[in-house]
Short mmCIF file of C-alpha atoms in Angstrom, two decimals:
data_model
loop_
_atom_site.label_atom_id
_atom_site.label_comp_id
_atom_site.label_asym_id
_atom_site.label_seq_id
_atom_site.Cartn_x
_atom_site.Cartn_y
_atom_site.Cartn_z
CA UNK A 13 135.79 133.69 15.88
CA UNK A 14 134.31 131.56 13.13
CA UNK A 15 135.05 132.74 9.60
CA UNK A 16 132.28 133.03 7.01
CA UNK A 17 131.65 130.38 4.40
CA UNK A 18 130.97 131.43 0.83
CA UNK A 19 127.24 130.97 1.37
CA UNK A 20 127.36 133.13 4.48
CA UNK A 21 129.37 135.79 2.66
CA UNK A 22 126.83 135.77 -0.16
CA UNK A 23 124.01 136.02 2.38
CA UNK A 24 125.60 139.03 4.06
CA UNK A 25 126.12 140.70 0.69
CA UNK A 26 122.55 139.90 -0.24
CA UNK A 27 121.21 141.34 3.00
CA UNK A 28 123.11 144.57 2.42
CA UNK A 29 121.91 144.75 -1.16
CA UNK A 30 118.33 144.09 -0.14
CA UNK A 31 118.54 146.81 2.52
CA UNK A 32 119.84 149.24 -0.06
CA UNK A 33 117.06 148.29 -2.46
CA UNK A 34 114.39 148.92 0.18
CA UNK A 35 115.91 152.27 1.04
CA UNK A 36 116.27 153.19 -2.61
CA UNK A 37 112.65 152.30 -3.30
CA UNK A 38 111.54 154.42 -0.36
CA UNK A 39 113.27 157.52 -1.70
CA UNK A 40 112.38 156.85 -5.31
CA UNK A 41 115.76 155.83 -6.72
CA UNK A 42 115.11 154.48 -10.25
CA UNK A 43 115.39 150.72 -10.41
CA UNK A 44 115.84 150.46 -6.66
CA UNK A 45 113.11 147.89 -6.22
CA UNK A 46 114.28 145.48 -8.90
CA UNK A 47 117.48 144.14 -7.32
CA UNK A 48 117.43 140.66 -5.82
CA UNK A 49 119.79 139.23 -3.24
CA UNK A 50 122.61 137.30 -4.95
CA UNK A 51 122.75 133.55 -4.59
CA UNK A 52 125.87 131.48 -3.97
CA UNK A 53 127.48 131.64 -7.43
CA UNK A 54 129.07 128.22 -7.17
CA UNK A 55 132.64 127.43 -8.19
CA UNK A 56 134.20 129.18 -11.17
CA UNK A 57 135.44 126.07 -12.97
CA UNK A 58 136.58 128.16 -15.93
CA UNK A 59 138.83 130.00 -13.49
CA UNK A 60 140.02 126.70 -12.06
CA UNK A 61 140.89 125.50 -15.56
CA UNK A 62 142.71 128.76 -16.29
CA UNK A 63 144.87 128.24 -13.19
CA UNK A 64 145.63 124.65 -14.20
CA UNK A 65 146.48 125.76 -17.72
CA UNK A 66 148.83 128.38 -16.36
CA UNK A 67 150.55 125.75 -14.22
CA UNK A 68 151.24 123.67 -17.34
CA UNK A 69 152.44 126.68 -19.30
CA UNK A 70 154.93 127.39 -16.52
CA UNK A 71 156.44 123.92 -16.51
CA UNK A 72 154.14 121.19 -15.18
CA UNK A 73 153.39 118.38 -17.65
CA UNK A 74 149.87 118.20 -16.23
CA UNK A 75 147.52 119.61 -13.61
CA UNK A 76 144.07 118.66 -12.34
CA UNK A 77 141.46 119.64 -9.77
CA UNK A 78 138.23 118.30 -8.33
CA UNK A 79 135.59 120.35 -6.52
CA UNK A 80 133.00 118.65 -4.32
CA UNK A 81 129.96 120.55 -3.07
CA UNK A 82 126.25 120.18 -2.36
CA UNK A 83 125.54 119.81 -6.08
CA UNK A 84 128.08 117.04 -6.62
CA UNK A 85 131.57 116.81 -8.08
CA UNK A 86 133.16 118.91 -10.83
CA UNK A 87 136.59 118.20 -12.31
CA UNK A 88 139.09 119.84 -14.66
CA UNK A 89 142.19 118.24 -16.15
CA UNK A 90 144.92 119.81 -18.28
CA UNK A 91 148.02 118.23 -19.79
CA UNK A 92 149.61 114.83 -19.36
CA UNK A 93 150.03 112.41 -16.48
CA UNK A 94 153.41 111.37 -17.93
CA UNK A 95 155.43 113.91 -19.91
CA UNK A 96 155.41 113.12 -23.63
CA UNK A 97 153.05 110.16 -23.29
CA UNK A 98 149.88 111.78 -24.58
CA UNK A 99 148.02 110.21 -21.63
CA UNK A 100 145.66 112.75 -20.06
CA UNK A 101 145.55 113.59 -16.38
CA UNK A 102 142.97 111.52 -14.51
CA UNK A 103 141.28 112.55 -11.26
CA UNK A 104 140.80 108.87 -10.37
CA UNK A 105 144.56 108.27 -10.42
CA UNK A 106 146.75 108.35 -7.32
CA UNK A 107 149.57 110.80 -6.68
CA UNK A 108 151.94 111.69 -3.85
CA UNK A 109 150.29 114.29 -1.58
CA UNK A 110 153.40 115.48 0.25
CA UNK A 111 152.72 117.61 3.30
CA UNK A 112 148.96 117.09 3.18
CA UNK A 113 150.09 114.00 5.10
CA UNK A 114 150.71 116.33 8.04
CA UNK A 115 146.98 116.87 8.46
CA UNK A 116 146.41 113.10 8.63
CA UNK A 117 149.17 112.79 11.25
CA UNK A 118 147.77 115.68 13.27
CA UNK A 119 144.28 114.16 13.28
CA UNK A 120 145.56 110.86 14.69
CA UNK A 121 147.55 112.58 17.44
CA UNK A 122 144.62 114.83 18.35
CA UNK A 123 142.35 111.78 18.51
CA UNK A 124 144.78 110.22 20.97
CA UNK A 125 144.84 113.41 23.01
CA UNK A 126 141.05 113.39 23.08
CA UNK A 127 141.16 109.80 24.33
CA UNK A 128 143.42 110.82 27.21
CA UNK A 129 146.55 109.08 25.95
CA UNK A 130 148.51 112.34 26.15
CA UNK A 131 148.05 116.04 26.81
CA UNK A 132 148.45 118.74 24.18
CA UNK A 133 150.84 120.65 26.42
CA UNK A 134 152.81 117.62 27.57
CA UNK A 135 156.53 117.85 26.84
CA UNK A 136 157.44 115.52 23.98
CA UNK A 137 160.19 114.05 26.13
CA UNK A 138 157.58 112.84 28.64
CA UNK A 139 156.46 110.32 26.03
CA UNK A 140 159.70 109.88 24.09
CA UNK A 141 162.39 110.30 26.77
CA UNK A 142 165.55 111.98 25.59
CA UNK A 143 164.40 112.42 22.00
CA UNK A 144 164.59 116.22 21.90
CA UNK A 145 167.27 118.55 23.29
CA UNK A 146 164.81 120.83 25.12
CA UNK A 147 162.18 119.62 27.58
CA UNK A 148 160.09 122.72 26.90
CA UNK A 149 159.02 121.43 23.46
CA UNK A 150 155.43 120.21 23.74
CA UNK A 151 153.04 118.26 21.54
CA UNK A 152 151.36 121.55 20.69
CA UNK A 153 154.67 123.01 19.53
CA UNK A 154 155.39 120.23 17.04
CA UNK A 155 151.82 120.35 15.72
CA UNK A 156 151.91 124.11 15.08
CA UNK A 157 155.55 124.41 13.97
CA UNK A 158 156.66 126.43 16.98
CA UNK A 159 159.18 123.95 18.39
CA UNK A 160 162.26 125.49 16.80
CA UNK A 161 163.42 122.11 15.44
CA UNK A 162 165.72 122.67 12.47
CA UNK A 163 164.39 121.38 9.15
CA UNK A 164 166.89 118.76 7.99
CA UNK A 165 165.44 118.89 4.45
CA UNK A 166 167.13 122.28 3.96
CA UNK A 167 170.53 120.65 3.75
CA UNK A 168 169.29 117.35 2.32
CA UNK A 169 167.92 119.04 -0.81
CA UNK A 170 170.22 122.04 -1.11
CA UNK A 171 170.96 120.60 -4.56
CA UNK A 172 167.60 119.41 -5.78
CA UNK A 173 168.25 116.50 -8.14
CA UNK A 174 171.45 115.12 -6.54
CA UNK A 175 169.80 115.43 -3.14
CA UNK A 176 166.73 113.55 -4.31
CA UNK A 177 168.70 110.79 -6.04
CA UNK A 178 170.72 110.29 -2.85
CA UNK A 179 167.56 109.49 -0.85
CA UNK A 180 165.21 108.17 -3.57
CA UNK A 181 165.45 104.55 -2.40
CA UNK A 182 166.66 105.06 1.16
CA UNK A 183 164.67 103.89 4.18
CA UNK A 184 165.24 105.91 7.35
CA UNK A 185 164.22 105.09 10.92
CA UNK A 186 162.17 108.03 12.18
CA UNK A 187 164.62 108.52 15.03
CA UNK A 188 167.45 109.04 12.54
CA UNK A 189 165.54 111.88 10.86
CA UNK A 190 165.02 113.53 14.24
CA UNK A 191 168.73 113.12 14.84
CA UNK A 192 169.50 115.03 11.65
CA UNK A 193 167.43 117.89 13.03
CA UNK A 194 168.73 117.90 16.59
CA UNK A 195 172.32 117.93 15.34
CA UNK A 196 171.68 121.63 14.68
CA UNK A 197 170.61 124.30 17.20
CA UNK A 198 166.97 125.25 17.62
CA UNK A 199 165.94 127.99 15.19
CA UNK A 200 163.61 129.72 17.69
CA UNK A 201 162.83 129.43 21.38
CA UNK A 202 160.13 126.78 21.84
CA UNK A 203 156.70 128.36 21.52
CA UNK A 204 158.00 131.79 20.55
CA UNK A 205 157.49 131.87 16.77
CA UNK A 206 156.25 129.94 13.76
CA UNK A 207 159.06 128.15 11.92
CA UNK A 208 157.92 125.46 9.48
CA UNK A 209 159.92 122.25 9.78
CA UNK A 210 159.34 118.73 8.52
CA UNK A 211 161.10 117.49 11.65
CA UNK A 212 158.06 118.46 13.71
CA UNK A 213 155.84 115.93 12.00
CA UNK A 214 158.46 113.22 12.11
CA UNK A 215 158.17 113.68 15.87
CA UNK A 216 154.38 113.48 15.53
CA UNK A 217 154.83 110.15 13.74
CA UNK A 218 156.97 108.81 16.57
CA UNK A 219 154.36 109.94 19.09
CA UNK A 220 151.61 108.17 17.15
CA UNK A 221 153.60 104.93 17.07
CA UNK A 222 154.47 105.20 20.76
CA UNK A 223 150.94 105.99 21.94
CA UNK A 224 149.12 103.47 19.73
CA UNK A 225 151.61 100.61 19.62
CA UNK A 226 150.85 100.50 15.89
CA UNK A 227 152.72 101.33 12.73
CA UNK A 228 151.83 104.59 11.03
CA UNK A 229 150.12 102.68 8.22
CA UNK A 230 147.95 100.82 10.73
CA UNK A 231 147.05 103.99 12.63
CA UNK A 232 146.07 105.90 9.49
CA UNK A 233 144.02 102.96 8.24
CA UNK A 234 142.17 102.33 11.49
CA UNK A 235 141.49 105.93 12.42
CA UNK A 236 141.01 107.80 9.13
CA UNK A 237 141.20 105.78 5.92
CA UNK A 238 138.79 103.06 7.02
CA UNK A 239 136.17 105.23 8.76
CA UNK A 240 135.99 107.64 5.79
CA UNK A 241 136.21 104.84 3.20
CA UNK A 242 139.18 106.43 1.42
CA UNK A 243 139.61 103.59 -1.06
CA UNK A 244 142.50 105.19 -2.96
CA UNK A 245 144.48 106.60 -0.04
CA UNK A 246 147.42 104.78 1.51
CA UNK A 247 150.65 105.09 3.42
CA UNK A 248 152.86 102.89 1.27
CA UNK A 249 156.25 103.62 2.88
CA UNK A 250 158.77 101.99 2.55
CA UNK A 251 157.60 100.77 -0.87
CA UNK A 252 158.78 103.03 -3.70
CA UNK A 253 155.91 102.42 -6.12
CA UNK A 254 152.24 103.38 -6.11
CA UNK A 255 150.06 100.27 -6.38
CA UNK A 256 147.36 101.45 -8.79
CA UNK A 257 146.74 103.90 -11.63
CA UNK A 258 148.84 106.93 -10.85
CA UNK A 259 150.15 110.28 -12.00
CA UNK A 260 153.88 110.36 -12.77
CA UNK A 261 156.02 112.87 -10.90
CA UNK A 262 158.50 115.18 -12.64
CA UNK A 263 161.17 116.97 -10.64
CA UNK A 264 162.43 120.29 -12.03
CA UNK A 265 166.25 120.59 -11.88
CA UNK A 266 167.87 123.68 -10.39
CA UNK A 267 169.57 124.44 -13.71
CA UNK A 268 167.26 126.22 -16.14
CA UNK A 269 166.62 124.37 -19.38
CA UNK A 270 167.51 120.91 -18.10
CA UNK A 271 164.98 118.10 -18.69
CA UNK A 272 162.54 117.08 -15.99
CA UNK A 273 163.55 114.10 -13.86
CA UNK A 274 161.06 111.24 -13.41
CA UNK A 275 160.51 111.09 -9.66
CA UNK A 276 157.50 108.77 -9.62
CA UNK A 277 159.24 105.90 -7.84
CA UNK A 278 160.63 106.91 -4.46
CA UNK A 279 160.29 105.78 -0.87
CA UNK A 280 159.69 109.33 0.39
CA UNK A 281 161.33 107.98 3.52
CA UNK A 282 162.87 111.36 4.25
CA UNK A 283 159.30 112.61 4.90
CA UNK A 284 157.24 109.66 6.25
CA UNK A 285 154.61 111.09 8.67
CA UNK A 286 155.45 114.55 7.34
CA UNK A 287 154.76 113.75 3.69
CA UNK A 288 154.70 110.15 2.39
CA UNK A 289 151.01 109.39 1.75
CA UNK A 290 149.31 108.89 -1.62
CA UNK A 291 145.72 109.71 -2.54
CA UNK A 292 143.33 111.06 -5.19
CA UNK A 293 141.44 114.36 -5.43
CA UNK A 294 138.16 112.70 -4.49
CA UNK A 295 139.62 111.05 -1.41
CA UNK A 296 141.32 114.27 -0.32
CA UNK A 297 138.04 116.15 -0.59
CA UNK A 298 136.35 113.44 1.46
CA UNK A 299 139.09 113.77 4.08
CA UNK A 300 139.01 117.55 4.42
CA UNK A 301 135.20 117.73 4.36
CA UNK A 302 134.95 114.90 6.89
CA UNK A 303 137.49 116.58 9.14
CA UNK A 304 135.83 120.01 9.16
CA UNK A 305 132.42 118.35 9.24
CA UNK A 306 133.24 116.79 12.61
CA UNK A 307 133.55 113.15 11.56
CA UNK A 308 137.10 112.60 12.81
CA UNK A 309 137.57 114.74 15.91
CA UNK A 310 135.51 115.62 18.95
CA UNK A 311 134.48 119.31 19.03
CA UNK A 312 137.14 120.19 21.61
CA UNK A 313 139.96 118.76 19.51
CA UNK A 314 138.63 120.23 16.26
CA UNK A 315 138.33 123.67 17.82
CA UNK A 316 141.92 123.60 19.03
CA UNK A 317 143.10 122.36 15.63
CA UNK A 318 141.50 125.44 14.06
CA UNK A 319 143.18 127.91 16.45
CA UNK A 320 145.61 129.60 14.08
CA UNK A 321 148.45 132.09 14.14
CA UNK A 322 149.79 134.07 11.14
CA UNK A 323 152.60 132.57 9.09
CA UNK A 324 153.59 135.87 7.46
CA UNK A 325 152.62 139.55 7.39
CA UNK A 326 149.93 139.32 4.69
CA UNK A 327 147.17 138.76 7.22
CA UNK A 328 145.70 136.05 4.97
CA UNK A 329 147.81 132.96 5.71
CA UNK A 330 147.72 131.11 9.01
CA UNK A 331 148.61 127.78 10.63
CA UNK A 332 146.77 125.81 13.29
CA UNK A 333 147.62 122.28 14.43
CA UNK A 334 148.63 120.48 11.24
CA UNK A 335 146.24 122.63 9.26
CA UNK A 336 146.56 125.80 7.20
CA UNK A 337 143.94 128.53 6.94
CA UNK A 338 143.81 130.83 3.92
CA UNK A 339 141.61 133.93 3.93
CA UNK A 340 140.51 134.53 0.35
CA UNK A 341 139.67 137.78 -1.41
CA UNK A 342 135.90 137.16 -1.09
CA UNK A 343 136.18 137.04 2.72
CA UNK A 344 135.83 133.26 2.80
CA UNK A 345 138.34 131.23 4.82
CA UNK A 346 139.36 127.72 3.79
CA UNK A 347 141.18 125.08 5.79
CA UNK A 348 143.48 122.29 4.68
CA UNK A 349 147.10 121.84 3.67
CA UNK A 350 149.50 122.31 0.81
CA UNK A 351 151.79 119.50 -0.25
CA UNK A 352 155.20 119.33 -1.87
CA UNK A 353 157.15 116.16 -2.50
CA UNK A 354 159.55 115.54 -5.36
CA UNK A 355 157.48 115.71 -8.56
CA UNK A 356 154.17 116.86 -7.09
CA UNK A 357 152.42 119.98 -5.78
CA UNK A 358 149.07 119.59 -4.01
CA UNK A 359 146.35 121.77 -2.49
CA UNK A 360 143.56 120.20 -0.41
CA UNK A 361 141.16 122.68 1.22
CA UNK A 362 137.58 122.93 2.42
CA UNK A 363 135.22 125.52 3.85
CA UNK A 364 134.80 125.68 7.61
CA UNK A 365 131.51 123.79 7.45
CA UNK A 366 133.09 121.11 5.24
CA UNK A 367 130.38 121.52 2.59
CA UNK A 368 132.66 122.59 -0.27
CA UNK A 369 136.10 121.12 -0.93
CA UNK A 370 138.81 121.41 -3.57
CA UNK A 371 141.84 119.23 -4.24
CA UNK A 372 144.30 120.20 -6.97
CA UNK A 373 147.66 118.83 -8.06
CA UNK A 374 150.38 119.52 -10.62
CA UNK A 375 152.94 116.86 -11.47
CA UNK A 376 156.15 118.79 -10.95
CA UNK A 377 158.00 120.46 -8.07
CA UNK A 378 160.98 122.76 -7.45
CA UNK A 379 159.23 125.32 -9.65
CA UNK A 380 157.55 127.79 -7.34
CA UNK A 381 155.62 129.69 -10.00
CA UNK A 382 153.80 126.47 -10.86
CA UNK A 383 152.89 126.12 -7.18
CA UNK A 384 151.66 129.71 -7.12
CA UNK A 385 149.56 129.21 -10.26
CA UNK A 386 148.04 126.04 -8.81
CA UNK A 387 147.08 128.01 -5.71
CA UNK A 388 144.86 130.21 -7.88
CA UNK A 389 142.39 127.31 -8.01
CA UNK A 390 141.36 128.21 -4.46
CA UNK A 391 140.15 131.69 -5.38
CA UNK A 392 138.25 130.40 -8.40
CA UNK A 393 136.64 127.48 -6.60
CA UNK A 394 135.69 129.07 -3.31
CA UNK A 395 135.01 132.66 -4.36
CA UNK A 396 133.09 131.50 -7.41
CA UNK A 397 132.00 132.96 -10.70
CA UNK A 398 131.05 136.62 -10.68
CA UNK A 399 127.43 137.63 -11.11
CA UNK A 400 126.28 138.37 -14.69
CA UNK A 401 126.10 142.08 -13.83
CA UNK A 402 129.89 142.22 -13.61
CA UNK A 403 131.19 140.37 -16.69
CA UNK A 404 134.44 142.31 -16.73
CA UNK A 405 135.31 140.85 -13.32
CA UNK A 406 134.47 137.33 -14.42
CA UNK A 407 136.61 137.83 -17.52
CA UNK A 408 139.49 139.06 -15.40
CA UNK A 409 139.19 136.06 -13.08
CA UNK A 410 139.45 133.68 -16.04
CA UNK A 411 142.69 135.23 -17.30
CA UNK A 412 146.10 133.75 -16.48
CA UNK A 413 147.70 134.89 -13.25
CA UNK A 414 150.31 136.98 -15.08
CA UNK A 415 147.56 139.25 -16.39
CA UNK A 416 146.22 140.12 -12.96
CA UNK A 417 147.21 142.70 -10.40
CA UNK A 418 150.27 140.95 -9.00
CA UNK A 419 150.50 142.99 -5.80
CA UNK A 420 146.92 142.26 -4.76
CA UNK A 421 147.03 138.67 -5.98
CA UNK A 422 150.12 137.91 -3.92
CA UNK A 423 148.16 138.40 -0.70
CA UNK A 424 146.02 135.38 -1.42
CA UNK A 425 148.52 132.90 -2.93
CA UNK A 426 150.87 130.81 -0.76
CA UNK A 427 153.95 131.97 -2.66
CA UNK A 428 155.97 132.36 0.54
CA UNK A 429 155.03 128.96 1.96
CA UNK A 430 156.91 126.11 0.27
CA UNK A 431 156.48 122.88 2.25
CA UNK A 432 160.00 121.92 1.22
CA UNK A 433 162.08 124.93 2.35
CA UNK A 434 164.85 124.39 -0.22
CA UNK A 435 162.32 124.78 -3.07
CA UNK A 436 163.23 127.21 -5.84
CA UNK A 437 160.57 129.86 -6.45
CA UNK A 438 161.85 130.78 -9.95
CA UNK A 439 160.18 134.21 -9.97
#
């Protein structure tokens, strides 16, 4: 079942309101004939800015967001791109997108499936003989995190800063990362349950290389970056620097009160096809809107990518094939991915028709309340400003997250979904 876009939700609300107005006029209710159907309110950029501000108050040196819709682009920036520098955040600057990379990897593999190079329910070992310990694990299972492969990053980053420094400049063969995972037992029976693991998308990367005969960088460039003209997006692994203007990353230590660690330069080799790409908010919005708009996948592959299962018991958070779905409080669903890599949090989401997109980032990590605050940009952007008739609601939506109803708010924020499982939530 297709979920409503914001415009569709507004249209439904308007139809109900118009019906009430007609009925009220018929029975003589005062003022019944004067109500008009509400229009799409557009993004609440004041609410977006409030969420970014909260992220900086909770520990991020800077945060920024860009919204793209039918009326063009709108941006908000708060704080600094480099702590203590006085340099403002810049939505034209590159940053590390972490697990948003998974959506790029999933698109390439689904393209290959659509071309007949593999089947979605083929066992992985049919294409990569002997790689995995269980022949029941399929391409579908690694794409939707139902393989049971243990997430090696749990142990790798059990101590955040020492773990990061140990791998900052390392370059791993993809097979070695899979080996770290398969050294441990499966966490669930293949296909039986959702269990997020970076190892799944390392396997996806190996499948892409095997099926294309190309490097990951070549496959991303030929199949996504080039066709969508993503001029500021790249897979730079194994280089440890970003080539252009960029946002510095700041890793939060486990010990409270310790200074942030500059994590800008890193190979991100521990993540690769699970999390090593760089981009900008504008490019990410172009990617998510192009994906949901049907520019990258045939309808059959896009439909299967959007087939989701719940990731928790809130009823609002789901996962498809390399793609998250969040059901917002205004009954609008958005699709995309969250990203966590040392020094950066990212959200990149779009409506199901691809007409409205938001990308937001904060330049810290290992501080879960910052991630939660950044997630509030989704509600503000996609649910929009409240109508003038309800100013108290608009005022509430512009307040910091801590001032809201925490129990209700928690249903719509990905608090329970760190992309790096060892992340500290700091609640």
